[in-house]
């Protein structure tokens, strides 16, 4: 019977695929981290370079201001040795707003102050004068914090024994550097956002062939390839299977592999079809000679006199011909089910069917204990009554043949929460080996050591059970352990019909 094309629900879209989404996210994060590191490095280098430039400019201005203050602060010729009579260096021409000047004589700060933004003189505090006294007098600019802000200061010892201190505020330099930092941060953040978005688009477009390969592999992995006719039509698109690129080479190789698998599946299906047709034809052809054998056996039994051994031999021929007929009928039924022939649907009273089948088994095996667990109201399903009777007969016969005398076999019928009918056949026999439970519904599967019994079996009974139940849109499963084996079959409710 042809198999359908896989479970409901196809593969997720590529943008929802967790593997590709995580890979794309990692690539974007790595790119963003590298760009952030580059921006940080560029920012640090740029800041250091601009700080050096601003410092050189400020030192140049400070040198000029110190030279003006030193030239203006020379003592007049008539007072060469009187510091108190020397001009105040802060009054030198060209001193800009914010300029600081002070004259130090020994350990005493003489005239000192700075020019504010309005051009007025502002005196220094005692703490500021203490900072000025601690300055190195080597004519090298240094940075110090004063009560009016941070200053770049230089102390120049004159030839007259005093020291002239000149300073310029660092506020303009700090403001420019802060503006530079904020500009670089904002530009870098904007650039990272733009590059991140562009990188996401580029990476997504670059990874699209890989996502297509992943989609194809996912679709193929969900196809039921184990049996039946399989349409393996999915392929990697030409855009992702061109052997000129690395990804294209992978896509091309994947398509070649899928072509090979498709050819193998077609050959397998053709072989299966031939085998099924042969089994169906052979079984059909065997029915006529088997019928003749049974007829002539009955005729000989009624018309001829045989010795005791002859009668036993004739009975043996008859029993084996009947067994062979049953096997042929089973093979024909499986062949029809494999071909997908529609089920003859009608309302079937499942409760009554169970009662009748169990009653038949009681007659055949009175040495077993047969019990029923039935609902208060009859349960009706849609299906073929003859085939469903064979399902129940096979399950009960399986329990009878593979368990010893005195075994209790309980057959139950219930209605599940979703409205489907559930039939269970449970026995307290020795159980089925765990390694055999996975293939118990396979054709000709037998595990003689699993359960004791004297009657030979063809190994088709449970396979027929699964095929009939599947044709009715149901399912069957087995659970077994020593002391308890249960076969449970589930059939759709009468309102849902048959698949």
Coordinates of C-alpha atoms in Angstrom, one line a residue:
X1 CA 0.0 0.0 0.0
X2 CA 1.4 3.4 -0.9
X3 CA 2.7 5.5 1.9
X4 CA 1.8 9.1 2.3
X5 CA 4.3 11.9 2.3
X6 CA 5.4 12.3 5.8
X7 CA 3.9 13.7 9.1
X8 CA 1.7 16.7 9.2
X9 CA 3.6 20.0 9.4
X10 CA 6.5 20.8 7.1
X11 CA 9.9 22.1 8.2
X12 CA 10.1 25.5 9.9
X13 CA 10.9 28.5 7.8
X14 CA 14.6 29.3 7.5
X15 CA 14.3 32.4 9.7
X16 CA 12.8 30.2 12.4
X17 CA 15.3 27.4 12.1
X18 CA 17.1 27.4 15.5
X19 CA 20.4 26.2 14.1
X20 CA 20.7 28.8 11.3
X21 CA 19.3 31.5 13.6
X22 CA 21.9 30.9 16.2
X23 CA 24.7 30.7 13.7
X24 CA 23.6 34.0 12.1
X25 CA 23.3 35.6 15.5
X26 CA 26.8 34.4 16.5
X27 CA 28.3 35.8 13.2
X28 CA 26.6 39.1 13.8
X29 CA 27.7 39.3 17.4
X30 CA 31.3 38.4 16.4
X31 CA 31.3 41.1 13.7
X32 CA 29.8 43.6 16.2
X33 CA 32.4 42.7 18.8
X34 CA 35.3 43.1 16.3
X35 CA 33.8 46.5 15.1
X36 CA 33.4 47.6 18.7
X37 CA 37.0 46.7 19.4
X38 CA 38.2 48.5 16.3
X39 CA 36.1 51.6 17.2
X40 CA 37.5 51.5 20.7
X41 CA 41.0 51.3 19.5
X42 CA 40.5 54.1 17.0
X43 CA 38.9 56.2 19.7
X44 CA 41.8 55.7 22.1
X45 CA 44.4 56.5 19.5
X46 CA 42.4 59.5 18.3
X47 CA 41.9 60.8 21.8
X48 CA 45.6 60.4 22.6
X49 CA 46.6 62.1 19.3
X50 CA 44.2 65.0 19.9
X51 CA 45.2 65.3 23.5
X52 CA 48.8 65.6 22.3
X53 CA 47.8 68.3 19.8
X54 CA 45.8 70.3 22.3
X55 CA 48.6 70.0 24.9
X56 CA 51.2 71.3 22.4
X57 CA 48.9 74.2 21.4
X58 CA 48.3 75.0 25.1
X59 CA 52.0 74.7 25.9
X60 CA 52.8 77.1 23.0
X61 CA 50.3 79.6 24.3
X62 CA 51.6 79.1 27.9
X63 CA 55.2 79.7 26.6
X64 CA 54.1 83.0 25.0
X65 CA 52.1 84.1 28.1
X66 CA 55.1 83.2 30.3
X67 CA 57.5 85.2 28.1
X68 CA 55.2 88.2 28.2
X69 CA 54.9 88.0 31.9
X70 CA 58.6 87.6 32.4
X71 CA 59.5 90.5 30.1
X72 CA 56.9 92.7 31.7
X73 CA 57.9 91.8 35.2
X74 CA 61.6 92.9 34.9
X75 CA 62.6 95.4 37.5
X76 CA 63.1 99.0 36.5
X77 CA 66.7 100.2 36.3
X78 CA 66.4 102.5 39.3
X79 CA 65.0 99.6 41.5
X80 CA 67.1 96.6 40.5
X81 CA 67.0 94.8 43.9
X82 CA 63.6 95.7 45.2
X83 CA 61.0 93.1 44.3
X84 CA 58.2 95.2 45.7
X85 CA 58.8 97.8 43.1
X86 CA 58.7 95.5 40.1
X87 CA 55.7 95.6 37.8
X88 CA 52.9 93.0 38.3
X89 CA 53.3 90.4 35.6
X90 CA 49.5 90.0 35.4
X91 CA 49.3 93.5 33.9
X92 CA 51.4 92.6 30.9
X93 CA 49.8 93.3 27.6
X94 CA 48.2 90.5 25.6
X95 CA 47.3 88.3 28.6
X96 CA 44.1 86.5 27.7
X97 CA 41.1 85.9 30.0
X98 CA 41.8 83.0 32.4
X99 CA 45.6 83.7 32.5
X100 CA 47.2 83.2 35.9
X101 CA 50.4 85.0 37.1
X102 CA 52.2 85.1 40.3
X103 CA 55.6 86.3 41.5
X104 CA 57.3 84.1 44.2
X105 CA 60.2 85.6 46.2
X106 CA 61.7 82.8 48.3
X107 CA 58.8 81.2 50.1
X108 CA 56.5 84.1 49.8
X109 CA 54.0 84.7 47.1
X110 CA 54.0 88.3 46.1
X111 CA 51.6 89.6 43.5
X112 CA 49.3 86.8 42.3
X113 CA 45.9 86.5 40.6
X114 CA 44.1 85.6 37.4
X115 CA 42.0 87.4 34.8
X116 CA 38.4 86.3 34.7
X117 CA 36.2 86.3 31.6
X118 CA 35.2 90.0 32.1
X119 CA 38.9 91.0 32.3
X120 CA 38.9 91.7 36.0
X121 CA 41.6 90.6 38.4
X122 CA 40.7 87.7 40.8
X123 CA 42.9 86.9 43.7
X124 CA 44.1 83.4 44.5
X125 CA 43.3 81.6 47.7
X126 CA 45.9 80.5 50.3
X127 CA 45.5 76.9 49.0
X128 CA 46.2 78.0 45.5
X129 CA 49.3 79.9 46.6
X130 CA 50.4 76.8 48.5
X131 CA 50.1 74.8 45.2
X132 CA 52.1 77.5 43.4
X133 CA 54.9 77.3 45.9
X134 CA 55.2 73.5 45.4
X135 CA 55.7 73.8 41.6
X136 CA 59.0 72.5 40.1
X137 CA 61.0 75.5 38.9
X138 CA 62.4 73.9 35.8
X139 CA 60.3 75.8 33.2
X140 CA 58.3 72.5 32.4
X141 CA 54.5 72.8 32.2
X142 CA 52.5 70.8 34.7
X143 CA 48.8 70.3 35.4
X144 CA 47.4 71.3 38.7
X145 CA 43.9 71.7 40.2
X146 CA 43.1 75.1 41.7
X147 CA 40.0 76.6 43.3
X148 CA 39.1 78.1 39.9
X149 CA 39.6 74.8 38.0
X150 CA 42.4 72.9 36.4
X151 CA 45.4 74.8 35.1
X152 CA 48.5 74.2 33.0
X153 CA 51.2 75.9 35.0
X154 CA 54.9 76.7 34.4
X155 CA 57.3 78.3 36.9
X156 CA 60.3 80.2 35.5
X157 CA 63.1 81.3 37.8
X158 CA 64.4 84.7 36.7
X159 CA 67.9 86.0 36.8
X160 CA 66.8 88.4 39.6
X161 CA 66.2 85.6 42.1
X162 CA 62.5 85.5 42.0
X163 CA 60.1 83.0 40.2
X164 CA 57.3 84.0 37.9
X165 CA 54.5 81.5 37.6
X166 CA 52.2 81.6 34.6
X167 CA 49.2 79.4 34.0
X168 CA 46.4 78.9 31.5
X169 CA 43.1 77.1 32.2
X170 CA 42.5 73.6 30.9
X171 CA 38.8 74.1 30.6
X172 CA 38.8 74.8 26.9
X173 CA 41.0 71.8 26.2
X174 CA 38.9 69.5 28.4
X175 CA 35.7 70.8 26.7
X176 CA 37.1 70.1 23.3
X177 CA 38.3 66.6 24.3
X178 CA 34.9 65.8 25.9
X179 CA 33.1 67.0 22.7
X180 CA 35.5 64.8 20.7
X181 CA 34.8 61.8 23.0
X182 CA 31.0 62.2 22.7
X183 CA 31.2 62.8 19.0
X184 CA 33.3 59.6 18.5
X185 CA 30.9 57.6 20.8
X186 CA 27.8 58.7 19.0
X187 CA 29.3 58.3 15.6
X188 CA 30.7 54.8 16.6
X189 CA 27.3 53.8 18.0
X190 CA 25.5 55.0 14.8
X191 CA 28.1 53.2 12.7
X192 CA 27.7 50.0 14.7
X193 CA 23.9 50.1 14.3
X194 CA 24.2 50.7 10.6
X195 CA 26.9 48.1 10.1
X196 CA 25.0 45.7 12.3
X197 CA 21.9 46.0 10.1
X198 CA 23.9 45.8 6.9
X199 CA 25.9 42.9 8.3
X200 CA 22.7 41.1 9.2
X201 CA 21.3 41.5 5.7
X202 CA 24.6 40.5 4.1
X203 CA 25.1 37.5 6.4
X204 CA 21.5 36.4 5.9
X205 CA 21.9 36.7 2.2
X206 CA 25.2 34.8 2.3
X207 CA 23.8 32.1 4.5
X208 CA 20.7 31.7 2.4
X209 CA 22.2 28.7 0.4
X210 CA 23.1 27.0 3.7
X211 CA 19.5 27.5 4.9
X212 CA 18.2 26.0 1.7
X213 CA 20.4 23.0 2.2
X214 CA 19.1 22.7 5.8
X215 CA 15.5 22.9 4.6
X216 CA 16.0 20.2 2.0
X217 CA 17.8 17.9 4.5
X218 CA 15.0 18.5 7.1
X219 CA 12.3 17.7 4.6
X220 CA 14.0 14.5 3.5
X221 CA 14.6 13.5 7.1
X222 CA 10.9 13.6 7.8
X223 CA 9.9 11.5 4.8
X224 CA 8.8 7.9 5.6
X225 CA 11.4 6.0 3.5
X226 CA 11.2 2.6 5.2
X227 CA 8.4 1.2 3.0
X228 CA 5.9 2.0 0.3
X229 CA 6.0 4.3 -2.6
X230 CA 8.0 7.5 -1.8
X231 CA 8.1 10.6 -3.9
X232 CA 11.5 12.0 -3.2
X233 CA 11.0 15.1 -5.4
X234 CA 12.7 17.7 -3.1
X235 CA 16.0 19.1 -4.3
X236 CA 18.4 21.9 -3.5
X237 CA 17.5 24.8 -5.9
X238 CA 20.0 25.6 -8.7
X239 CA 21.0 28.9 -7.0
X240 CA 22.5 26.8 -4.1
X241 CA 23.8 23.8 -6.0
X242 CA 26.3 25.4 -8.4
X243 CA 29.6 23.6 -8.0
X244 CA 31.6 26.8 -8.6
X245 CA 31.4 27.7 -4.9
X246 CA 32.0 25.8 -1.6
X247 CA 28.3 25.9 -0.6
X248 CA 27.3 25.2 -4.2
X249 CA 29.5 22.1 -4.2
X250 CA 27.8 20.8 -1.1
X251 CA 24.4 21.5 -2.6
X252 CA 25.4 19.8 -5.8
X253 CA 26.7 16.8 -3.9
X254 CA 23.4 16.7 -1.9
X255 CA 21.4 16.7 -5.0
X256 CA 23.5 13.9 -6.5
X257 CA 23.0 11.9 -3.3
X258 CA 19.2 12.5 -3.4
X259 CA 19.1 11.4 -7.0
X260 CA 20.9 8.2 -6.0
X261 CA 18.5 7.6 -3.1
X262 CA 15.5 8.3 -5.2
X263 CA 16.7 5.7 -7.8
X264 CA 17.3 3.2 -5.0
X265 CA 13.8 3.9 -3.6
X266 CA 12.2 3.4 -7.0
X267 CA 14.1 0.2 -7.5
X268 CA 13.0 -1.0 -4.1
X269 CA 9.4 -0.1 -4.7
X270 CA 9.5 -1.9 -8.0
X271 CA 11.0 -4.9 -6.4
X272 CA 8.4 -4.8 -3.6
X273 CA 5.6 -4.5 -6.2
X274 CA 6.9 -7.5 -8.1
X275 CA 7.1 -9.6 -4.9
X276 CA 3.6 -8.6 -3.8
X277 CA 2.2 -9.4 -7.2
X278 CA 4.0 -12.7 -7.2
X279 CA 2.7 -13.5 -3.8
X280 CA -0.8 -12.5 -4.8
X281 CA -0.7 -14.5 -8.0
X282 CA 0.9 -17.5 -6.4
X283 CA -1.6 -17.5 -3.6
X284 CA -4.5 -17.2 -6.0
X285 CA -3.2 -20.1 -8.1
X286 CA -2.7 -22.2 -5.0
X287 CA -6.3 -22.0 -3.9
X288 CA -7.5 -24.3 -6.7
X289 CA -5.1 -27.2 -6.1
X290 CA -5.6 -26.9 -2.3
X291 CA -9.4 -27.0 -2.8
X292 CA -8.9 -30.1 -4.9
X293 CA -6.7 -31.7 -2.3
X294 CA -9.2 -31.1 0.4
X295 CA -12.0 -32.4 -1.8
X296 CA -10.3 -35.6 -2.8
X297 CA -9.2 -36.2 0.8
X298 CA -12.8 -36.0 1.9
X299 CA -13.9 -38.3 -1.0
X300 CA -11.2 -40.9 -0.1
X301 CA -12.3 -40.7 3.6
X302 CA -15.9 -41.4 2.7
X303 CA -15.4 -44.0 -0.1
X304 CA -12.3 -46.0 0.7
X305 CA -11.3 -48.2 3.6
X306 CA -7.9 -47.5 5.1
X307 CA -5.9 -49.1 7.8
X308 CA -5.3 -47.2 11.0
X309 CA -2.1 -45.8 9.7
X310 CA -3.7 -44.9 6.4
X311 CA -6.5 -43.0 8.2
X312 CA -3.9 -41.1 10.3
X313 CA -1.9 -40.2 7.1
X314 CA -5.1 -39.1 5.4
X315 CA -6.0 -36.9 8.4
X316 CA -2.5 -35.5 8.3
X317 CA -2.9 -34.6 4.6
X318 CA -6.2 -33.0 5.3
X319 CA -5.0 -30.9 8.3
X320 CA -1.9 -29.7 6.4
X321 CA -4.0 -28.8 3.4
X322 CA -6.3 -26.8 5.6
X323 CA -3.3 -25.1 7.3
X324 CA -1.9 -24.3 3.8
X325 CA -5.3 -22.9 2.7
X326 CA -5.3 -20.6 5.8
X327 CA -1.8 -19.4 4.9
X328 CA -2.8 -18.7 1.3
X329 CA -5.9 -16.8 2.5
X330 CA -3.7 -14.7 4.8
X331 CA -1.2 -13.9 2.1
X332 CA -4.1 -12.9 -0.2
X333 CA -5.5 -10.6 2.4
X334 CA -2.1 -9.0 3.0
X335 CA -1.7 -8.5 -0.7
X336 CA -5.1 -6.8 -0.9
X337 CA -4.2 -4.5 2.0
X338 CA -0.8 -3.6 0.5
X339 CA -2.6 -2.6 -2.7
X340 CA -4.7 -0.2 -0.6
X341 CA -8.0 -1.6 -1.5
X342 CA -10.8 0.3 0.2
X343 CA -12.4 -1.1 3.3
X344 CA -16.1 -2.1 3.1
X345 CA -17.4 0.4 5.7
X346 CA -20.5 -0.3 7.8
X347 CA -21.6 0.2 11.4
X348 CA -20.1 -2.6 13.5
X349 CA -21.2 -3.3 17.1
X350 CA -17.7 -3.8 18.6
X351 CA -19.1 -5.1 21.9
X352 CA -21.1 -7.9 20.3
X353 CA -18.2 -8.8 18.0
X354 CA -15.9 -9.2 21.0
X355 CA -18.5 -11.4 22.8
X356 CA -18.9 -13.7 19.8
X357 CA -15.1 -14.0 19.2
X358 CA -14.4 -14.8 22.8
X359 CA -17.2 -17.4 22.8
X360 CA -15.6 -19.1 19.9
X361 CA -12.2 -19.2 21.6
X362 CA -13.8 -20.7 24.8
X363 CA -15.0 -23.6 22.7
X364 CA -11.5 -24.1 21.2
X365 CA -9.6 -23.7 24.4
X366 CA -11.6 -24.7 27.5
X367 CA -8.4 -25.1 29.5
X368 CA -7.9 -21.3 29.5
X369 CA -9.8 -18.8 31.6
X370 CA -11.7 -16.3 29.4
X371 CA -13.0 -13.1 30.9
X372 CA -14.8 -10.1 29.5
X373 CA -14.7 -6.4 30.6
X374 CA -17.5 -4.7 28.7
X375 CA -19.1 -1.2 28.9
X376 CA -22.7 -0.7 29.9
X377 CA -23.6 0.7 26.5
X378 CA -22.6 -0.9 23.2
X379 CA -19.7 0.7 21.3
X380 CA -20.1 1.1 17.5
X381 CA -17.3 1.7 15.0
X382 CA -17.2 2.1 11.3
X383 CA -15.4 -0.7 9.4
X384 CA -15.4 -4.1 7.9
X385 CA -17.0 -6.6 10.3
X386 CA -15.3 -9.6 8.8
X387 CA -11.8 -8.0 8.9
X388 CA -12.4 -6.7 12.5
X389 CA -13.5 -10.2 13.5
X390 CA -10.3 -11.6 12.1
X391 CA -8.3 -9.0 14.1
X392 CA -9.9 -10.1 17.3
X393 CA -9.6 -13.8 16.4
X394 CA -5.9 -13.4 15.7
X395 CA -5.3 -11.6 19.0
X396 CA -7.2 -14.2 21.0
X397 CA -5.6 -17.1 19.0
X398 CA -2.2 -15.6 19.7
X399 CA -2.9 -15.6 23.4
X400 CA -4.3 -19.1 23.3
X401 CA -1.4 -20.7 21.3
X402 CA 1.4 -19.1 23.2
X403 CA 0.3 -19.6 26.8
X404 CA -0.2 -22.7 28.8
X405 CA -3.4 -24.2 30.2
X406 CA -4.9 -22.2 33.1
X407 CA -3.8 -18.9 31.7
X408 CA -6.3 -16.0 32.2
X409 CA -7.1 -14.0 29.1
X410 CA -9.1 -10.8 29.7
X411 CA -10.7 -9.0 26.7
X412 CA -11.9 -5.4 27.4
X413 CA -13.7 -2.8 25.4
X414 CA -13.6 0.9 26.5
X415 CA -14.3 4.3 25.0
X416 CA -11.3 6.7 25.3
X417 CA -11.6 10.5 26.1
X418 CA -11.3 11.4 22.4
X419 CA -14.2 9.1 21.5
X420 CA -12.1 6.3 19.9
X421 CA -12.8 2.7 20.8
X422 CA -10.1 0.7 22.6
X423 CA -10.0 -3.1 22.7
X424 CA -7.4 -4.8 24.9
X425 CA -6.4 -8.4 25.1
X426 CA -4.5 -9.2 28.3
X427 CA -3.0 -12.5 29.5
X428 CA -0.9 -13.4 32.5
X429 CA 1.4 -15.7 30.6
X430 CA 5.2 -15.7 30.6
X431 CA 5.5 -12.6 28.5
X432 CA 7.4 -11.6 25.3
X433 CA 11.1 -10.9 25.2
X434 CA 11.9 -7.2 25.0
X435 CA 14.1 -7.6 22.0
X436 CA 11.3 -9.3 20.1
X437 CA 8.6 -6.7 20.9
X438 CA 9.9 -4.2 18.4
X439 CA 9.4 -6.6 15.4
X440 CA 6.5 -8.6 16.7
X441 CA 4.2 -7.1 14.0
X442 CA 6.6 -7.9 11.2
X443 CA 5.7 -10.6 8.7
X444 CA 6.8 -14.1 9.5
X445 CA 8.2 -12.9 12.8
X446 CA 8.2 -15.7 15.4
X447 CA 9.8 -16.1 18.8
X448 CA 9.2 -19.7 19.7
X449 CA 11.2 -19.3 22.9
X450 CA 9.2 -16.3 24.0
X451 CA 6.0 -18.1 24.9
X452 CA 5.4 -21.8 25.2
X453 CA 3.0 -23.5 22.9
X454 CA 2.6 -26.6 20.8
X455 CA 0.8 -25.2 17.7
X456 CA 2.8 -24.1 14.8
X457 CA 2.2 -20.6 13.4
X458 CA 3.0 -18.8 10.1
X459 CA 4.1 -15.6 11.7
X460 CA 1.4 -13.6 9.8
X461 CA -1.3 -13.2 12.4
X462 CA -0.1 -10.1 14.1
X463 CA 1.1 -8.6 10.8
X464 CA -2.5 -9.0 9.5
X465 CA -3.8 -7.4 12.7
X466 CA -1.6 -4.3 12.2
X467 CA -2.5 -4.1 8.5
X468 CA -6.2 -4.3 9.1
X469 CA -6.2 -1.8 12.0
X470 CA -4.1 0.6 9.9
X471 CA -6.5 0.3 7.0
X472 CA -9.3 1.3 9.4
X473 CA -7.4 4.4 10.5
X474 CA -6.4 2.9 13.9
X475 CA -3.3 1.7 15.7
X476 CA -2.2 -1.4 17.7
X477 CA 0.6 -1.7 20.2
X478 CA 1.9 -4.2 22.7
X479 CA 3.3 -4.0 26.2
X480 CA 4.7 -7.1 27.9
X481 CA 6.5 -8.3 30.9
X482 CA 6.6 -11.6 32.7
X483 CA 3.1 -12.2 34.0
X484 CA 1.3 -9.6 31.9
X485 CA 1.1 -9.1 28.1
X486 CA -1.4 -6.7 26.7
X487 CA -2.3 -5.9 23.1
X488 CA -4.3 -2.7 22.7
X489 CA -5.9 -1.7 19.5
X490 CA -7.5 1.7 19.0
X491 CA -10.2 2.4 16.3
X492 CA -11.7 5.7 15.4
X493 CA -15.1 6.6 16.6
X494 CA -18.0 5.9 14.3
X495 CA -18.5 9.7 13.6
X496 CA -15.0 10.1 12.3
X497 CA -15.2 7.3 9.7
X498 CA -12.3 5.4 8.2
X499 CA -9.2 6.9 6.5

